[in-house]
Amino acid sequence: MSEIAIQVTGVSKSFGQGEALTKAVQDVTFNANFGEILYVVGPSGSGKTTMLSMISGILKPDAGSVKIENIDIWSLSTDDLADFRLHKIGFVFQDYHLFPRLTTAENVAIPLILQKRNWDESIQEAVTNLEIVGLKGRAELPPVKLSGGEQQRVAIARAIISRPDILILDEPTASLDGDTGRNIVGFVRKNILTDRRCIIIITHDSRIYEFADRIMRMEDGKLKDIDIKKESLNAQ
Ligand SMILES: Nc1ncnc2c1ncn2[C@@H]1O[C@H](COP(=O)(O)OP(=O)(O)O)[C@@H](O)[C@H]1O
Ligand SMILES: [Mg+2]
């Protein structure tokens, strides 16, 4: 049995009220283990992003608990949670969230700089990670000069630069062509995943199913299945 990295228990989140109430996530319970890549699939609007935002300390659940490495993250103070996120969690947002006034390399270096690492070393490390995602020579450019797919790769480089224990990628290949997407997720599988890390990927992209250890499905805010066979998804 692998060790549990993330323990999600009875987590729920709603938005709005009255007639506008949306139950985005309803009573979701599951574990994610060290050493695995867990995929979350499901139709648009099924609550995938909301659920992973609660796991990564971005969005507070209405009910339930999230434990990462046995720490109940939503019982931490705001400062302690920010610190925990900085050191333990890498997150790639669906819409990248790059800072327009920083260069590409500075965007990627942010986690190291926030960890108070030396500036020049952090930028150097950022350049190395940009090369890993195929963006050699783009370090000095502002993100607006990059295509959507390139910006997505900058966001991935930023999430992996500190080699966090928990890596969460929200539709990381949506703007990438098949080969680029497979190369990047293949790299993550081969070089980032270790038996002390846990990676969760939200995706619709059947081209990268081969890199999953386990696939779970959400529907209407609920967890429908926690161990779908890859073959059955590829056949759809
Ligand atoms: N900030 C928000 N305010 C209001 N409704 C939201 C918000 N975020 C998500 N929702 C709603 O919650 C539901 C789940 O959304 P989301 O988690 O983004 O789904 P998915 O990532 O699976 O596409 C959708 O109905 C969406 O419209
Ligand atoms: Mg989403």
mmCIF file of C-alpha atoms in Angstrom, residues 1-228:
data_model
loop_
_atom_site.group_PDB
_atom_site.id
_atom_site.type_symbol
_atom_site.label_atom_id
_atom_site.label_comp_id
_atom_site.label_asym_id
_atom_site.label_seq_id
_atom_site.Cartn_x
_atom_site.Cartn_y
_atom_site.Cartn_z
ATOM 1 C CA MET A 1 0.000 0.000 0.000
ATOM 2 C CA SER A 2 1.393 3.389 -0.885
ATOM 3 C CA GLU A 3 1.413 6.146 1.647
ATOM 4 C CA ILE A 4 -1.395 8.683 1.493
ATOM 5 C CA ALA A 5 -0.312 12.149 0.321
ATOM 6 C CA ILE A 6 -3.693 13.880 0.244
ATOM 7 C CA GLN A 7 -6.780 12.927 2.203
ATOM 8 C CA VAL A 8 -9.988 14.657 1.110
ATOM 9 C CA THR A 9 -12.970 14.017 3.378
ATOM 10 C CA GLY A 10 -16.555 15.153 2.769
ATOM 11 C CA VAL A 11 -15.542 18.314 0.952
ATOM 12 C CA SER A 12 -18.313 20.582 -0.395
ATOM 13 C CA LYS A 13 -18.449 24.037 -1.980
ATOM 14 C CA SER A 14 -21.358 26.112 -3.285
ATOM 15 C CA PHE A 15 -21.446 29.463 -5.062
ATOM 16 C CA GLY A 16 -24.249 32.031 -4.994
ATOM 17 C CA GLN A 17 -27.542 31.653 -3.180
ATOM 18 C CA GLY A 18 -31.274 31.219 -3.726
ATOM 19 C CA GLU A 19 -32.102 30.469 -7.346
ATOM 20 C CA ALA A 20 -28.503 31.202 -8.347
ATOM 21 C CA LEU A 21 -27.075 28.574 -5.973
ATOM 22 C CA THR A 22 -24.556 26.253 -7.639
ATOM 23 C CA LYS A 23 -23.435 23.213 -5.707
ATOM 24 C CA ALA A 24 -20.044 23.044 -7.417
ATOM 25 C CA VAL A 25 -18.616 20.216 -5.265
ATOM 26 C CA GLN A 26 -20.742 17.937 -3.128
ATOM 27 C CA ASP A 27 -19.410 15.701 -0.385
ATOM 28 C CA VAL A 28 -16.292 14.472 -2.164
ATOM 29 C CA THR A 29 -14.058 11.944 -0.395
ATOM 30 C CA PHE A 30 -10.901 10.330 -1.796
ATOM 31 C CA ASN A 31 -7.180 9.838 -1.194
ATOM 32 C CA ALA A 32 -4.253 10.557 -3.476
ATOM 33 C CA ASN A 33 -1.061 8.624 -2.846
ATOM 34 C CA PHE A 34 2.620 9.387 -2.958
ATOM 35 C CA GLY A 35 4.234 8.052 -6.106
ATOM 36 C CA GLU A 36 1.149 8.320 -8.280
ATOM 37 C CA ILE A 37 -0.237 10.485 -11.034
ATOM 38 C CA LEU A 38 -3.969 10.792 -10.483
ATOM 39 C CA TYR A 39 -6.121 12.164 -13.287
ATOM 40 C CA VAL A 40 -9.442 13.899 -12.747
ATOM 41 C CA VAL A 41 -11.769 13.760 -15.758
ATOM 42 C CA GLY A 42 -15.377 14.837 -16.203
ATOM 43 C CA PRO A 43 -17.470 17.261 -18.239
ATOM 44 C CA SER A 44 -16.997 21.024 -18.120
ATOM 45 C CA GLY A 45 -18.695 22.467 -15.033
ATOM 46 C CA SER A 46 -18.501 19.211 -13.065
ATOM 47 C CA GLY A 47 -16.476 20.840 -10.272
ATOM 48 C CA LYS A 48 -12.926 19.717 -11.103
ATOM 49 C CA THR A 49 -11.254 23.124 -10.811
ATOM 50 C CA THR A 50 -13.242 24.001 -7.684
ATOM 51 C CA MET A 51 -12.233 20.737 -6.037
ATOM 52 C CA LEU A 52 -8.537 21.107 -6.818
ATOM 53 C CA SER A 53 -8.570 24.763 -5.710
ATOM 54 C CA MET A 54 -9.730 23.521 -2.290
ATOM 55 C CA ILE A 55 -6.951 20.917 -2.210
ATOM 56 C CA SER A 56 -4.310 23.486 -3.074
ATOM 57 C CA GLY A 57 -5.292 25.971 -0.397
ATOM 58 C CA ILE A 58 -6.719 28.538 -2.824
ATOM 59 C CA LEU A 59 -10.447 28.181 -2.063
ATOM 60 C CA LYS A 60 -11.860 27.365 1.365
ATOM 61 C CA PRO A 61 -14.404 24.515 1.470
ATOM 62 C CA ASP A 62 -17.869 25.088 3.009
ATOM 63 C CA ALA A 63 -17.566 21.696 4.686
ATOM 64 C CA GLY A 64 -15.140 18.815 5.002
ATOM 65 C CA SER A 65 -11.390 18.639 5.403
ATOM 66 C CA VAL A 66 -8.255 18.438 3.280
ATOM 67 C CA LYS A 67 -5.177 16.848 4.806
ATOM 68 C CA ILE A 68 -1.860 17.026 3.011
ATOM 69 C CA GLU A 69 0.947 14.971 4.539
ATOM 70 C CA ASN A 70 -1.386 14.682 7.543
ATOM 71 C CA ILE A 71 -1.760 18.431 8.017
ATOM 72 C CA ASP A 72 -5.316 19.776 7.980
ATOM 73 C CA ILE A 73 -4.539 22.680 5.656
ATOM 74 C CA TRP A 74 -7.744 24.655 6.298
ATOM 75 C CA SER A 75 -7.049 24.728 10.040
ATOM 76 C CA LEU A 76 -3.764 26.592 9.440
ATOM 77 C CA SER A 77 -3.557 30.365 9.900
ATOM 78 C CA THR A 78 -3.517 32.431 6.679
ATOM 79 C CA ASP A 79 0.246 32.952 6.964
ATOM 80 C CA ASP A 80 0.979 29.315 7.719
ATOM 81 C CA LEU A 81 -1.216 28.203 4.813
ATOM 82 C CA ALA A 82 0.602 30.601 2.448
ATOM 83 C CA ASP A 83 3.919 29.217 3.664
ATOM 84 C CA PHE A 84 2.713 25.629 3.327
ATOM 85 C CA ARG A 85 1.557 26.279 -0.246
ATOM 86 C CA LEU A 86 4.836 27.940 -1.156
ATOM 87 C CA HIS A 87 6.919 24.994 0.008
ATOM 88 C CA LYS A 88 4.700 22.004 -0.717
ATOM 89 C CA ILE A 89 2.384 22.718 -3.632
ATOM 90 C CA GLY A 90 2.820 23.615 -7.296
ATOM 91 C CA PHE A 91 -0.307 24.619 -9.203
ATOM 92 C CA VAL A 92 -0.874 25.315 -12.888
ATOM 93 C CA PHE A 93 -4.021 27.373 -13.382
ATOM 94 C CA GLN A 94 -6.294 26.719 -16.325
ATOM 95 C CA ASP A 95 -5.773 30.337 -17.411
ATOM 96 C CA TYR A 96 -2.028 30.461 -16.546
ATOM 97 C CA HIS A 97 -2.050 33.530 -14.216
ATOM 98 C CA LEU A 98 1.250 34.949 -15.492
ATOM 99 C CA PHE A 99 2.378 38.407 -14.403
ATOM 100 C CA PRO A 100 2.419 40.658 -17.494
ATOM 101 C CA ARG A 101 5.043 43.097 -16.214
ATOM 102 C CA LEU A 102 7.611 40.411 -15.415
ATOM 103 C CA THR A 103 9.749 38.618 -17.968
ATOM 104 C CA THR A 104 9.099 34.978 -18.688
ATOM 105 C CA ALA A 105 12.106 33.933 -16.575
ATOM 106 C CA GLU A 106 11.005 36.142 -13.678
ATOM 107 C CA ASN A 107 7.541 34.588 -13.789
ATOM 108 C CA VAL A 108 9.063 31.120 -13.564
ATOM 109 C CA ALA A 109 11.473 32.142 -10.784
ATOM 110 C CA ILE A 110 8.702 33.472 -8.492
ATOM 111 C CA PRO A 111 8.434 30.392 -6.228
ATOM 112 C CA LEU A 112 12.214 30.394 -5.598
ATOM 113 C CA ILE A 113 12.332 34.140 -5.009
ATOM 114 C CA LEU A 114 9.450 33.881 -2.542
ATOM 115 C CA GLN A 115 11.434 31.132 -0.823
ATOM 116 C CA LYS A 116 14.154 33.790 -0.435
ATOM 117 C CA ARG A 117 16.621 32.087 -2.717
ATOM 118 C CA ASN A 118 19.312 34.194 -4.369
ATOM 119 C CA TRP A 119 17.914 36.225 -7.315
ATOM 120 C CA ASP A 120 20.555 35.348 -9.937
ATOM 121 C CA GLU A 121 20.476 31.650 -9.075
ATOM 122 C CA SER A 122 16.673 31.681 -9.217
ATOM 123 C CA ILE A 123 16.689 33.269 -12.683
ATOM 124 C CA GLN A 124 19.299 30.752 -13.851
ATOM 125 C CA GLU A 125 17.142 27.914 -12.537
ATOM 126 C CA ALA A 126 14.150 29.459 -14.341
ATOM 127 C CA VAL A 127 16.067 29.492 -17.627
ATOM 128 C CA THR A 128 16.910 25.809 -17.140
ATOM 129 C CA ASN A 129 13.255 24.961 -16.473
ATOM 130 C CA LEU A 130 12.140 26.989 -19.497
ATOM 131 C CA GLU A 131 14.474 24.855 -21.604
ATOM 132 C CA ILE A 132 12.888 21.743 -20.114
ATOM 133 C CA VAL A 133 9.461 22.818 -21.394
ATOM 134 C CA GLY A 134 10.925 23.726 -24.806
ATOM 135 C CA LEU A 135 11.159 27.492 -24.362
ATOM 136 C CA LYS A 136 14.848 28.088 -24.819
ATOM 137 C CA GLY A 137 15.549 31.683 -25.828
ATOM 138 C CA ARG A 138 12.249 33.054 -24.480
ATOM 139 C CA ALA A 139 13.506 33.984 -20.998
ATOM 140 C CA GLU A 140 13.718 37.747 -21.517
ATOM 141 C CA LEU A 141 10.345 38.206 -23.222
ATOM 142 C CA PRO A 142 7.194 39.389 -21.458
ATOM 143 C CA PRO A 143 4.428 36.736 -21.474
ATOM 144 C CA VAL A 144 2.279 38.751 -23.932
ATOM 145 C CA LYS A 145 4.859 38.071 -26.634
ATOM 146 C CA LEU A 146 4.237 34.338 -26.286
ATOM 147 C CA SER A 147 1.494 32.204 -27.813
ATOM 148 C CA GLY A 148 -1.169 30.580 -25.612
ATOM 149 C CA GLY A 149 0.643 27.244 -25.751
ATOM 150 C CA GLU A 150 3.927 28.883 -24.804
ATOM 151 C CA GLN A 151 2.300 30.690 -21.877
ATOM 152 C CA GLN A 152 0.881 27.376 -20.721
ATOM 153 C CA ARG A 153 4.393 25.940 -20.736
ATOM 154 C CA VAL A 154 5.694 28.930 -18.737
ATOM 155 C CA ALA A 155 3.029 28.169 -16.112
ATOM 156 C CA ILE A 156 4.168 24.528 -16.044
ATOM 157 C CA ALA A 157 7.830 25.558 -15.651
ATOM 158 C CA ARG A 158 6.836 27.806 -12.730
ATOM 159 C CA ALA A 159 4.920 24.997 -11.043
ATOM 160 C CA ILE A 160 7.769 22.489 -11.292
ATOM 161 C CA ILE A 161 10.726 24.801 -10.594
ATOM 162 C CA SER A 162 10.729 24.157 -6.842
ATOM 163 C CA ARG A 163 10.021 20.412 -7.337
ATOM 164 C CA PRO A 164 7.043 20.496 -4.917
ATOM 165 C CA ASP A 165 5.763 17.383 -3.126
ATOM 166 C CA ILE A 166 2.290 18.034 -4.512
ATOM 167 C CA LEU A 167 1.873 19.129 -8.113
ATOM 168 C CA ILE A 168 -1.565 20.035 -9.433
ATOM 169 C CA LEU A 169 -2.086 20.751 -13.119
ATOM 170 C CA ASP A 170 -5.441 22.076 -14.363
ATOM 171 C CA GLU A 171 -5.826 21.091 -18.041
ATOM 172 C CA PRO A 172 -2.092 21.557 -18.688
ATOM 173 C CA THR A 173 -2.206 20.443 -22.312
ATOM 174 C CA ALA A 174 -5.383 22.253 -23.436
ATOM 175 C CA SER A 175 -3.470 24.775 -25.581
ATOM 176 C CA LEU A 176 -0.705 22.423 -26.707
ATOM 177 C CA ASP A 177 -0.431 20.283 -29.800
ATOM 178 C CA GLY A 178 -0.398 16.512 -29.259
ATOM 179 C CA ASP A 179 3.367 15.996 -29.350
ATOM 180 C CA THR A 180 4.183 18.945 -27.085
ATOM 181 C CA GLY A 181 1.533 17.920 -24.560
ATOM 182 C CA ARG A 182 2.733 14.322 -24.499
ATOM 183 C CA ASN A 183 6.360 15.401 -24.199
ATOM 184 C CA ILE A 184 5.685 17.652 -21.227
ATOM 185 C CA VAL A 185 3.486 15.239 -19.301
ATOM 186 C CA GLY A 186 5.930 12.454 -20.199
ATOM 187 C CA PHE A 187 8.752 14.570 -18.768
ATOM 188 C CA VAL A 188 6.748 15.189 -15.591
ATOM 189 C CA ARG A 189 6.076 11.454 -15.271
ATOM 190 C CA LYS A 190 9.718 10.486 -15.812
ATOM 191 C CA ASN A 191 11.585 13.272 -14.037
ATOM 192 C CA ILE A 192 9.297 14.941 -11.534
ATOM 193 C CA LEU A 193 7.293 12.039 -10.139
ATOM 194 C CA THR A 194 9.097 10.234 -7.305
ATOM 195 C CA ASP A 195 7.820 8.036 -4.497
ATOM 196 C CA ARG A 196 7.721 11.160 -2.275
ATOM 197 C CA ARG A 197 5.604 13.192 -4.693
ATOM 198 C CA CYS A 198 1.987 13.167 -5.779
ATOM 199 C CA ILE A 199 0.719 14.655 -9.022
ATOM 200 C CA ILE A 200 -2.904 15.412 -9.894
ATOM 201 C CA ILE A 201 -3.869 16.371 -13.431
ATOM 202 C CA ILE A 202 -7.273 17.596 -14.578
ATOM 203 C CA THR A 203 -7.658 16.770 -18.227
ATOM 204 C CA HIS A 204 -9.975 15.991 -21.133
ATOM 205 C CA ASP A 205 -7.017 15.049 -23.277
ATOM 206 C CA SER A 206 -7.071 11.374 -24.249
ATOM 207 C CA ARG A 207 -3.610 11.821 -25.828
ATOM 208 C CA ILE A 208 -2.054 11.857 -22.349
ATOM 209 C CA TYR A 209 -4.090 9.139 -20.593
ATOM 210 C CA GLU A 210 -1.142 6.748 -20.887
ATOM 211 C CA PHE A 211 0.734 8.691 -18.182
ATOM 212 C CA ALA A 212 -1.938 8.149 -15.512
ATOM 213 C CA ASP A 213 -1.690 5.654 -12.659
ATOM 214 C CA ARG A 214 -5.311 6.158 -11.713
ATOM 215 C CA ILE A 215 -8.204 8.074 -13.228
ATOM 216 C CA MET A 216 -11.228 9.396 -11.365
ATOM 217 C CA ARG A 217 -14.321 11.070 -12.735
ATOM 218 C CA MET A 218 -16.458 13.920 -11.463
ATOM 219 C CA GLU A 219 -20.016 14.591 -12.556
ATOM 220 C CA ASP A 220 -22.333 17.325 -11.258
ATOM 221 C CA GLY A 221 -19.974 18.100 -8.377
ATOM 222 C CA LYS A 222 -19.811 14.484 -7.241
ATOM 223 C CA LEU A 223 -17.153 11.868 -7.490
ATOM 224 C CA LYS A 224 -18.507 9.130 -9.749
ATOM 225 C CA ASP A 225 -15.621 6.750 -10.018
ATOM 226 C CA ILE A 226 -12.197 6.612 -8.394
ATOM 227 C CA ASP A 227 -10.431 4.026 -10.520
ATOM 228 C CA ILE A 228 -11.430 4.089 -14.167
#
